[in-house]
Amino acid sequence: MSVGWGIAGCGWVARDHALPALLATPDARVVALHDRDPDAPARMDGDAARCAGLAEFLATPGLDAVYVAVPNDAHREVVEAAAAAGKAVLCEKPLAADTADAEALVAAADRAGVLLGTAFDQRWHPAHVRLRELLPELGTVTAVRVVYCCWLPADWTPDGRAHDNWRVDRARAGGGAAIDLAPHGLDLAGVLLGEDVVELTATLQTRVHGYAVDDGALLHGRTGGGVLVDLHVAYNTPDALPRRRLEVVGTRGLAVTVDTMGQTAGGTLTLHRPDPVDVPFAGTAPFVAQFDAFTAAVAGTAPWPYPAARDLALHRLLVETLHTATSSAGARALRTPVRRARASAAPLPERTP
Ligand SMILES: NC(=O)c1ccc[n+]([C@@H]2O[C@H](COP(=O)([O-])OP(=O)(O)OC[C@H]3O[C@@H](n4cnc5c(N)ncnc54)[C@H](O)[C@@H]3O)[C@@H](O)[C@H]2O)c1
């Protein structure tokens, strides 16, 4: 069965990553595009219907599944409408800007009996799939360490055009670097280990950019089985620096990936036991693998392995942790002048959160 996809939110991730991946997914057809900005669908490739209104979009003939890539605070309204229309939904991370919206959109999918997944593309990166297979060679896994950072000033734009940078607006994003970037590492740790983080603390930073949300954060957690999970996420690391690294530490070995956390299929995987050995990996780009898997689930040919209830539990844990951390960071920010480093920053060739 060929699955008809619609894209709601035709901005950066939809245009540069999701649409090309969907067009490369054998059993997927893109039948409709929707954005509240009428110029945004016009910038997308293909001949899908361009729909200014959400109701018109959801009524497109042949529409089976909706990929939701609007800003975080708008996920709920789109997911609720899509679910009520009986469409399967793949919603971008984080599930929402807060817990109430995330709970509501998961409940809406449950009520409607439609499949809901979170678009954690990094689950599908071929290096991470290979790393999962290597875990037995590491002995008892003791820790997962993630560095996932980038440079995002207040006037950040993905393509040089003026951009609505909702990422630094607490109401629309739910916070700053931590709510945007930490979900990937939290999800990935659980996917790799087969057990999720159940305890989490966070220290937020407002040091470089001077906006009202965190531009850096350290998060420390523990899985149900006792594995330590450590995340450094940031909007204040120049993109030219090494800034994307994943380590899984065990009693007999250490696996390290570099530049695999992101939307593309590149990077390296090295196994140290103790001598380093480069481990080859092959497979499709993470977005293609993700859409392939969700398309198969909608077609009923394979199950979707990541229940929305599980993603919601992780989201709830993260948001609750950040709320506690945010108040102390905010108080510090009021007392301490923010040091601005914009002048010393490197050119910004690329951003890949
Ligand atoms: N998985 C990833 O690697 C990844 C990468 C980037 C972004 N994201 C997520 O994707 C989502 C979108 O991010 P982006 O960087 O593409 O943002 P963006 O600002 O580039 O694009 C968002 C688009 O949504 C449109 N929009 C805003 N509100 C809308 C509404 N209520 N109804 C319809 N359209 C609306 C805007 O006009 C814009 O075109 C966010 O949730 C973000 O966290 C995920």
Tab-separated table of C-alpha atoms and ligand atoms in Angstrom:
chain	number	residue	atom	x	y	z
A	1	MET	CA	0.000	0.000	0.000
A	2	SER	CA	1.253	3.460	-0.857
A	3	VAL	CA	0.781	5.944	2.000
A	4	GLY	CA	-0.303	9.531	1.293
A	5	TRP	CA	1.603	12.036	3.427
A	6	GLY	CA	0.909	15.644	4.251
A	7	ILE	CA	3.360	18.097	5.797
A	8	ALA	CA	2.071	20.694	8.270
A	9	GLY	CA	4.707	23.365	8.787
A	10	CYS	CA	6.906	23.931	5.735
A	11	GLY	CA	9.899	25.570	7.405
A	12	TRP	CA	13.508	24.541	7.766
A	13	VAL	CA	13.324	20.911	8.889
A	14	ALA	CA	10.406	20.092	6.593
A	15	ARG	CA	11.971	21.665	3.525
A	16	ASP	CA	15.589	20.568	3.985
A	17	HIS	CA	15.159	17.157	5.597
A	18	ALA	CA	11.637	15.736	5.767
A	19	LEU	CA	10.409	16.442	2.252
A	20	PRO	CA	13.537	15.084	0.497
A	21	ALA	CA	13.329	11.998	2.729
A	22	LEU	CA	9.647	11.466	2.005
A	23	LEU	CA	10.267	11.842	-1.716
A	24	ALA	CA	12.931	9.108	-1.368
A	25	THR	CA	10.667	6.742	0.600
A	26	PRO	CA	9.411	4.075	-1.819
A	27	ASP	CA	5.918	3.577	-0.398
A	28	ALA	CA	5.235	7.245	0.428
A	29	ARG	CA	3.549	9.924	-1.683
A	30	VAL	CA	3.429	13.555	-0.590
A	31	VAL	CA	-0.098	14.719	-1.348
A	32	ALA	CA	-0.490	17.985	0.601
A	33	LEU	CA	1.483	20.816	2.189
A	34	HIS	CA	0.194	23.257	4.780
A	35	ASP	CA	1.671	26.320	6.442
A	36	ARG	CA	0.150	29.421	7.909
A	37	ASP	CA	2.644	31.392	5.800
A	38	PRO	CA	1.522	30.914	2.180
A	39	ASP	CA	5.056	31.537	0.891
A	40	ALA	CA	6.480	28.555	2.800
A	41	PRO	CA	4.830	25.704	0.808
A	42	ALA	CA	5.717	27.554	-2.374
A	43	ARG	CA	9.398	27.048	-1.498
A	44	MET	CA	8.967	23.261	-1.304
A	45	ASP	CA	9.691	20.830	-4.172
A	46	GLY	CA	7.063	18.589	-5.736
A	47	ASP	CA	3.507	18.870	-6.953
A	48	ALA	CA	1.555	18.252	-3.725
A	49	ALA	CA	-1.520	20.384	-3.064
A	50	ARG	CA	-0.682	23.662	-1.298
A	51	CYS	CA	-3.284	24.330	1.395
A	52	ALA	CA	-3.549	27.581	3.322
A	53	GLY	CA	-6.152	26.209	5.745
A	54	LEU	CA	-5.672	23.276	8.123
A	55	ALA	CA	-9.174	21.890	7.447
A	56	GLU	CA	-8.628	22.018	3.700
A	57	PHE	CA	-5.245	20.289	4.157
A	58	LEU	CA	-6.733	17.499	6.264
A	59	ALA	CA	-9.492	16.972	3.699
A	60	THR	CA	-7.016	16.358	0.857
A	61	PRO	CA	-8.001	13.143	-0.943
A	62	GLY	CA	-5.538	10.312	-0.316
A	63	LEU	CA	-4.087	11.826	2.870
A	64	ASP	CA	-3.232	9.050	5.346
A	65	ALA	CA	-0.471	10.481	7.547
A	66	VAL	CA	0.637	13.936	8.688
A	67	TYR	CA	4.158	15.037	9.566
A	68	VAL	CA	3.921	17.944	12.018
A	69	ALA	CA	6.798	20.439	11.837
A	70	VAL	CA	5.294	23.642	13.196
A	71	PRO	CA	6.883	25.401	16.214
A	72	ASN	CA	6.550	23.480	19.476
A	73	ASP	CA	3.609	25.454	20.887
A	74	ALA	CA	1.549	24.775	17.740
A	75	HIS	CA	2.036	20.981	17.754
A	76	ARG	CA	-1.077	20.423	19.847
A	77	GLU	CA	-3.605	22.173	17.621
A	78	VAL	CA	-2.309	20.437	14.496
A	79	VAL	CA	-2.012	16.973	16.066
A	80	GLU	CA	-5.476	17.226	17.634
A	81	ALA	CA	-7.033	18.246	14.319
A	82	ALA	CA	-5.168	15.556	12.364
A	83	ALA	CA	-6.111	12.866	14.874
A	84	ALA	CA	-9.761	13.954	14.853
A	85	ALA	CA	-9.638	13.631	11.061
A	86	GLY	CA	-8.405	10.036	11.470
A	87	LYS	CA	-4.864	10.644	10.220
A	88	ALA	CA	-1.741	8.967	11.580
A	89	VAL	CA	0.668	11.586	12.946
A	90	LEU	CA	4.451	11.797	13.117
A	91	CYS	CA	5.058	14.833	15.328
A	92	GLU	CA	8.399	16.599	15.575
A	93	LYS	CA	10.273	16.710	18.866
A	94	PRO	CA	9.782	17.949	21.495
A	95	LEU	CA	6.203	16.689	21.645
A	96	ALA	CA	5.073	20.152	22.772
A	97	ALA	CA	6.290	23.287	24.536
A	98	ASP	CA	4.905	22.051	27.851
A	99	THR	CA	3.489	18.984	29.540
A	100	ALA	CA	-0.214	19.829	29.287
A	101	ASP	CA	-0.098	20.166	25.503
A	102	ALA	CA	1.928	16.968	25.153
A	103	GLU	CA	-0.556	15.059	27.303
A	104	ALA	CA	-3.477	16.500	25.337
A	105	LEU	CA	-2.085	15.569	21.948
A	106	VAL	CA	-1.236	12.022	23.026
A	107	ALA	CA	-4.750	11.693	24.482
A	108	ALA	CA	-6.243	12.996	21.228
A	109	ALA	CA	-4.448	10.303	19.240
A	110	ASP	CA	-5.531	7.641	21.730
A	111	ARG	CA	-9.163	8.803	21.565
A	112	ALA	CA	-9.134	8.775	17.784
A	113	GLY	CA	-7.325	5.427	17.648
A	114	VAL	CA	-4.648	6.781	15.310
A	115	LEU	CA	-0.940	6.045	15.341
A	116	LEU	CA	1.173	8.823	16.879
A	117	GLY	CA	4.965	8.817	16.775
A	118	THR	CA	7.641	11.338	17.684
A	119	ALA	CA	10.065	12.304	14.920
A	120	PHE	CA	13.272	11.390	16.733
A	121	ASP	CA	15.251	10.880	13.560
A	122	GLN	CA	18.476	10.031	15.432
A	123	ARG	CA	16.986	6.718	16.528
A	124	TRP	CA	17.360	5.727	12.913
A	125	HIS	CA	20.911	6.918	12.242
A	126	PRO	CA	22.833	3.902	10.857
A	127	ALA	CA	25.738	4.443	13.299
A	128	HIS	CA	23.314	4.317	16.228
A	129	VAL	CA	21.642	1.200	14.849
A	130	ARG	CA	25.105	-0.428	14.578
A	131	LEU	CA	26.083	0.786	18.044
A	132	ARG	CA	23.064	-0.926	19.498
A	133	GLU	CA	24.283	-4.201	18.009
A	134	LEU	CA	27.727	-3.645	19.592
A	135	LEU	CA	26.479	-3.133	23.145
A	136	PRO	CA	27.153	-6.737	24.272
A	137	GLU	CA	30.840	-6.144	23.462
A	138	LEU	CA	31.011	-3.307	26.002
A	139	GLY	CA	30.383	-5.468	29.069
A	140	THR	CA	28.157	-3.909	31.693
A	141	VAL	CA	27.175	-0.477	30.389
A	142	THR	CA	27.753	2.152	33.046
A	143	ALA	CA	27.226	5.490	31.299
A	144	VAL	CA	26.030	7.310	28.198
A	145	ARG	CA	27.630	10.706	27.532
A	146	VAL	CA	26.277	13.058	24.905
A	147	VAL	CA	27.531	16.379	23.555
A	148	TYR	CA	25.027	18.004	21.223
A	149	CYS	CA	25.722	21.687	20.713
A	150	CYS	CA	25.469	24.382	18.090
A	151	TRP	CA	25.478	28.150	17.630
A	152	LEU	CA	22.119	29.890	17.707
A	153	PRO	CA	22.079	33.668	18.196
A	154	ALA	CA	18.826	35.603	18.590
A	155	ASP	CA	18.832	36.527	14.907
A	156	TRP	CA	19.558	32.973	13.730
A	157	THR	CA	18.234	32.044	10.322
A	158	PRO	CA	18.521	28.677	8.546
A	159	ASP	CA	18.948	30.089	5.074
A	160	GLY	CA	19.937	33.745	5.204
A	161	ARG	CA	16.330	34.956	4.885
A	162	ALA	CA	14.687	36.792	7.765
A	163	HIS	CA	13.407	34.061	10.094
A	164	ASP	CA	10.873	33.883	12.898
A	165	ASN	CA	13.291	32.575	15.556
A	166	TRP	CA	10.655	31.066	17.869
A	167	ARG	CA	13.389	28.873	19.430
A	168	VAL	CA	14.417	31.657	21.808
A	169	ASP	CA	10.829	32.497	22.813
A	170	ARG	CA	9.992	30.577	25.989
A	171	ALA	CA	6.246	30.562	25.333
A	172	ARG	CA	6.602	29.120	21.848
A	173	ALA	CA	9.566	26.773	22.319
A	174	GLY	CA	9.073	25.835	25.980
A	175	GLY	CA	12.591	27.013	26.843
A	176	GLY	CA	15.881	27.308	25.001
A	177	ALA	CA	18.734	24.959	24.129
A	178	ALA	CA	17.703	22.303	26.650
A	179	ILE	CA	14.113	21.752	25.471
A	180	ASP	CA	15.258	21.817	21.850
A	181	LEU	CA	18.346	19.613	21.974
A	182	ALA	CA	18.156	17.416	25.094
A	183	PRO	CA	15.154	15.357	23.880
A	184	HIS	CA	17.360	13.768	21.213
A	185	GLY	CA	19.962	12.511	23.696
A	186	LEU	CA	17.383	11.384	26.242
A	187	ASP	CA	15.500	9.450	23.601
A	188	LEU	CA	18.646	7.993	22.099
A	189	ALA	CA	19.984	6.799	25.455
A	190	GLY	CA	16.752	4.902	26.040
A	191	VAL	CA	16.662	3.490	22.532
A	192	LEU	CA	20.277	2.307	22.719
A	193	LEU	CA	20.041	0.841	26.209
A	194	GLY	CA	16.512	-0.504	26.045
A	195	GLU	CA	15.723	1.324	29.300
A	196	ASP	CA	14.899	4.975	29.875
A	197	VAL	CA	16.144	7.699	32.149
A	198	VAL	CA	13.879	7.829	35.201
A	199	GLU	CA	15.696	10.444	37.298
A	200	LEU	CA	16.999	13.722	35.889
A	201	THR	CA	18.549	16.964	37.086
A	202	ALA	CA	19.553	19.988	35.029
A	203	THR	CA	21.738	23.051	35.358
A	204	LEU	CA	20.855	25.803	32.898
A	205	GLN	CA	23.140	28.483	31.546
A	206	THR	CA	22.406	31.971	30.193
A	207	ARG	CA	25.934	33.059	29.381
A	208	VAL	CA	26.480	34.104	25.783
A	209	HIS	CA	23.517	35.245	23.741
A	210	GLY	CA	21.606	37.422	26.154
A	211	TYR	CA	18.142	36.129	25.346
A	212	ALA	CA	15.660	35.114	28.003
A	213	VAL	CA	16.020	31.345	27.594
A	214	ASP	CA	18.937	29.039	28.379
A	215	ASP	CA	21.755	28.986	25.835
A	216	GLY	CA	23.422	25.976	27.439
A	217	ALA	CA	22.630	23.167	29.851
A	218	LEU	CA	24.074	20.150	31.594
A	219	LEU	CA	21.655	17.340	32.373
A	220	HIS	CA	22.449	14.319	34.506
A	221	GLY	CA	20.216	11.307	34.778
A	222	ARG	CA	19.972	7.657	35.721
A	223	THR	CA	18.082	4.901	33.957
A	224	GLY	CA	15.857	2.435	35.740
A	225	GLY	CA	18.691	-0.116	35.621
A	226	GLY	CA	21.277	2.330	36.971
A	227	VAL	CA	23.094	3.571	33.848
A	228	LEU	CA	24.252	7.184	34.209
A	229	VAL	CA	23.277	9.550	31.391
A	230	ASP	CA	25.052	12.845	30.941
A	231	LEU	CA	24.096	15.479	28.347
A	232	HIS	CA	25.737	18.757	27.414
A	233	VAL	CA	23.499	20.724	25.053
A	234	ALA	CA	24.053	24.291	23.915
A	235	TYR	CA	23.265	27.093	21.531
A	236	ASN	CA	26.553	28.784	22.465
A	237	THR	CA	29.121	26.503	20.771
A	238	PRO	CA	30.356	27.739	17.376
A	239	ASP	CA	29.434	25.283	14.665
A	240	ALA	CA	33.051	25.193	13.473
A	241	LEU	CA	34.112	23.424	16.708
A	242	PRO	CA	33.709	19.685	17.414
A	243	ARG	CA	30.267	19.670	19.017
A	244	ARG	CA	28.458	16.402	18.354
A	245	ARG	CA	29.649	13.307	20.230
A	246	LEU	CA	28.060	10.246	21.802
A	247	GLU	CA	29.871	7.823	24.112
A	248	VAL	CA	28.623	4.578	25.593
A	249	VAL	CA	30.896	3.376	28.395
A	250	GLY	CA	31.045	-0.205	29.600
A	251	THR	CA	33.195	-2.376	31.843
A	252	ARG	CA	34.912	-3.965	28.821
A	253	GLY	CA	34.766	-1.269	26.159
A	254	LEU	CA	33.833	2.213	25.040
A	255	ALA	CA	31.908	3.088	21.877
A	256	VAL	CA	32.239	6.620	20.520
A	257	THR	CA	30.385	8.270	17.681
A	258	VAL	CA	31.367	11.655	16.295
A	259	ASP	CA	29.057	13.821	14.173
A	260	THR	CA	26.265	11.255	14.074
A	261	MET	CA	23.864	13.308	16.181
A	262	GLY	CA	22.048	15.319	13.534
A	263	GLN	CA	19.881	14.885	10.489
A	264	THR	CA	22.386	13.403	8.065
A	265	ALA	CA	23.892	9.924	7.742
A	266	GLY	CA	27.582	10.818	8.161
A	267	GLY	CA	29.964	10.652	11.114
A	268	THR	CA	32.146	7.930	12.607
A	269	LEU	CA	31.768	5.051	15.060
A	270	THR	CA	34.798	3.801	16.995
A	271	LEU	CA	35.008	0.865	19.394
A	272	HIS	CA	37.766	0.948	22.059
A	273	ARG	CA	38.555	-2.394	23.747
A	274	PRO	CA	40.984	-0.854	24.574
A	275	ASP	CA	42.569	-0.224	21.152
A	276	PRO	CA	40.381	1.874	18.874
A	277	VAL	CA	38.801	0.181	15.865
A	278	ASP	CA	36.724	2.106	13.339
A	279	VAL	CA	33.395	0.352	12.868
A	280	PRO	CA	31.787	0.714	9.449
A	281	PHE	CA	28.047	1.236	9.227
A	282	ALA	CA	25.743	1.334	6.274
A	283	GLY	CA	22.169	2.317	5.868
A	284	THR	CA	19.909	5.084	4.778
A	285	ALA	CA	19.893	8.630	6.125
A	286	PRO	CA	18.031	8.902	9.451
A	287	PHE	CA	15.091	10.851	8.027
A	288	VAL	CA	14.603	8.339	5.217
A	289	ALA	CA	14.754	5.394	7.626
A	290	GLN	CA	12.317	7.162	9.951
A	291	PHE	CA	9.760	7.847	7.225
A	292	ASP	CA	10.211	4.365	5.821
A	293	ALA	CA	9.412	2.859	9.245
A	294	PHE	CA	6.429	5.119	9.917
A	295	THR	CA	5.091	4.550	6.407
A	296	ALA	CA	5.297	0.787	6.970
A	297	ALA	CA	3.468	1.165	10.282
A	298	VAL	CA	0.679	3.191	8.652
A	299	ALA	CA	0.454	0.616	5.863
A	300	GLY	CA	0.222	-2.107	8.512
A	301	THR	CA	3.260	-4.018	7.289
A	302	ALA	CA	5.448	-3.441	10.390
A	303	PRO	CA	4.825	-2.214	13.924
A	304	TRP	CA	6.014	1.245	15.050
A	305	PRO	CA	8.410	0.357	17.856
A	306	TYR	CA	8.174	3.518	19.988
A	307	PRO	CA	4.864	4.020	21.838
A	308	ALA	CA	3.757	7.635	22.244
A	309	ALA	CA	3.106	6.964	25.936
A	310	ARG	CA	6.804	6.217	26.390
A	311	ASP	CA	7.812	9.414	24.570
A	312	LEU	CA	5.334	11.357	26.701
A	313	ALA	CA	6.857	10.006	29.918
A	314	LEU	CA	10.321	11.198	28.840
A	315	HIS	CA	8.916	14.569	27.772
A	316	ARG	CA	7.183	14.997	31.123
A	317	LEU	CA	10.387	14.162	32.996
A	318	LEU	CA	12.396	16.657	30.923
A	319	VAL	CA	9.892	19.508	31.183
A	320	GLU	CA	9.427	19.049	34.925
A	321	THR	CA	13.186	18.974	35.417
A	322	LEU	CA	13.703	22.106	33.328
A	323	HIS	CA	10.952	23.987	35.138
A	324	THR	CA	12.727	23.446	38.436
A	325	ALA	CA	16.075	24.394	36.922
A	326	THR	CA	14.723	27.389	35.031
A	327	SER	CA	13.692	29.359	38.088
A	328	SER	CA	17.201	29.289	39.561
A	329	ALA	CA	18.843	30.130	36.216
A	330	GLY	CA	16.424	33.021	35.783
A	331	ALA	CA	17.236	34.355	39.223
A	332	ARG	CA	20.946	34.126	38.492
A	333	ALA	CA	20.479	35.853	35.168
A	334	LEU	CA	18.778	38.776	36.911
A	335	ARG	CA	21.701	39.171	39.306
A	336	THR	CA	24.581	38.554	36.915
A	337	PRO	CA	25.283	40.577	33.757
A	338	VAL	CA	25.187	38.270	30.770
A	339	ARG	CA	28.557	38.043	29.078
A	340	ARG	CA	28.093	38.417	25.345
A	341	ALA	CA	30.498	36.685	22.997
A	342	ARG	CA	28.887	37.447	19.671
A	343	ALA	CA	31.838	39.479	18.485
A	344	SER	CA	34.256	36.604	19.026
A	345	ALA	CA	32.093	33.950	17.424
A	346	ALA	CA	33.218	32.073	14.335
A	347	PRO	CA	31.237	32.308	11.093
A	348	LEU	CA	28.174	30.102	11.202
A	349	PRO	CA	28.309	27.744	8.267
A	350	GLU	CA	25.765	25.192	9.370
A	351	ARG	CA	23.416	24.319	12.176
A	352	THR	CA	22.193	20.796	12.745
A	353	PRO	CA	20.174	20.428	15.931
B	1	LIG	N1	14.233	16.259	14.292
B	1	LIG	C1	15.050	17.250	14.037
B	1	LIG	O1	16.227	17.037	13.801
B	1	LIG	C2	14.519	18.646	14.002
B	1	LIG	C3	15.292	19.668	13.424
B	1	LIG	C4	14.752	20.951	13.377
B	1	LIG	C5	13.495	21.207	13.892
B	1	LIG	N2	12.794	20.203	14.484
B	1	LIG	C6	11.457	20.461	15.034
B	1	LIG	O2	10.592	20.746	13.947
B	1	LIG	C7	9.661	21.753	14.272
B	1	LIG	C8	9.814	22.906	13.290
B	1	LIG	O3	11.128	23.427	13.354
B	1	LIG	P1	11.741	24.305	12.147
B	1	LIG	O4	13.155	24.546	12.506
B	1	LIG	O5	11.449	23.663	10.848
B	1	LIG	O6	10.908	25.648	12.300
B	1	LIG	P2	10.650	26.790	11.212
B	1	LIG	O7	10.374	28.017	11.964
B	1	LIG	O8	11.760	26.800	10.206
B	1	LIG	O9	9.339	26.296	10.466
B	1	LIG	C9	8.074	26.265	11.081
B	1	LIG	C10	7.008	26.522	10.040
B	1	LIG	O10	5.732	26.381	10.665
B	1	LIG	C11	4.878	27.440	10.218
B	1	LIG	N3	3.856	27.642	11.248
B	1	LIG	C12	3.990	28.271	12.433
B	1	LIG	N4	2.859	28.146	13.163
B	1	LIG	C13	1.996	27.440	12.395
B	1	LIG	C14	0.682	26.986	12.585
B	1	LIG	N5	0.008	27.224	13.730
B	1	LIG	N6	0.074	26.297	11.579
B	1	LIG	C15	0.738	26.069	10.411
B	1	LIG	N7	2.000	26.467	10.173
B	1	LIG	C16	2.628	27.131	11.169
B	1	LIG	C17	5.800	28.624	9.998
B	1	LIG	O11	5.240	29.558	9.097
B	1	LIG	C18	7.058	27.934	9.450
B	1	LIG	O12	7.031	27.867	8.035
B	1	LIG	C19	9.957	22.116	15.734
B	1	LIG	O13	9.119	21.383	16.586
B	1	LIG	C20	11.407	21.684	15.926
B	1	LIG	O14	11.719	21.361	17.265
B	1	LIG	C21	13.284	18.949	14.529
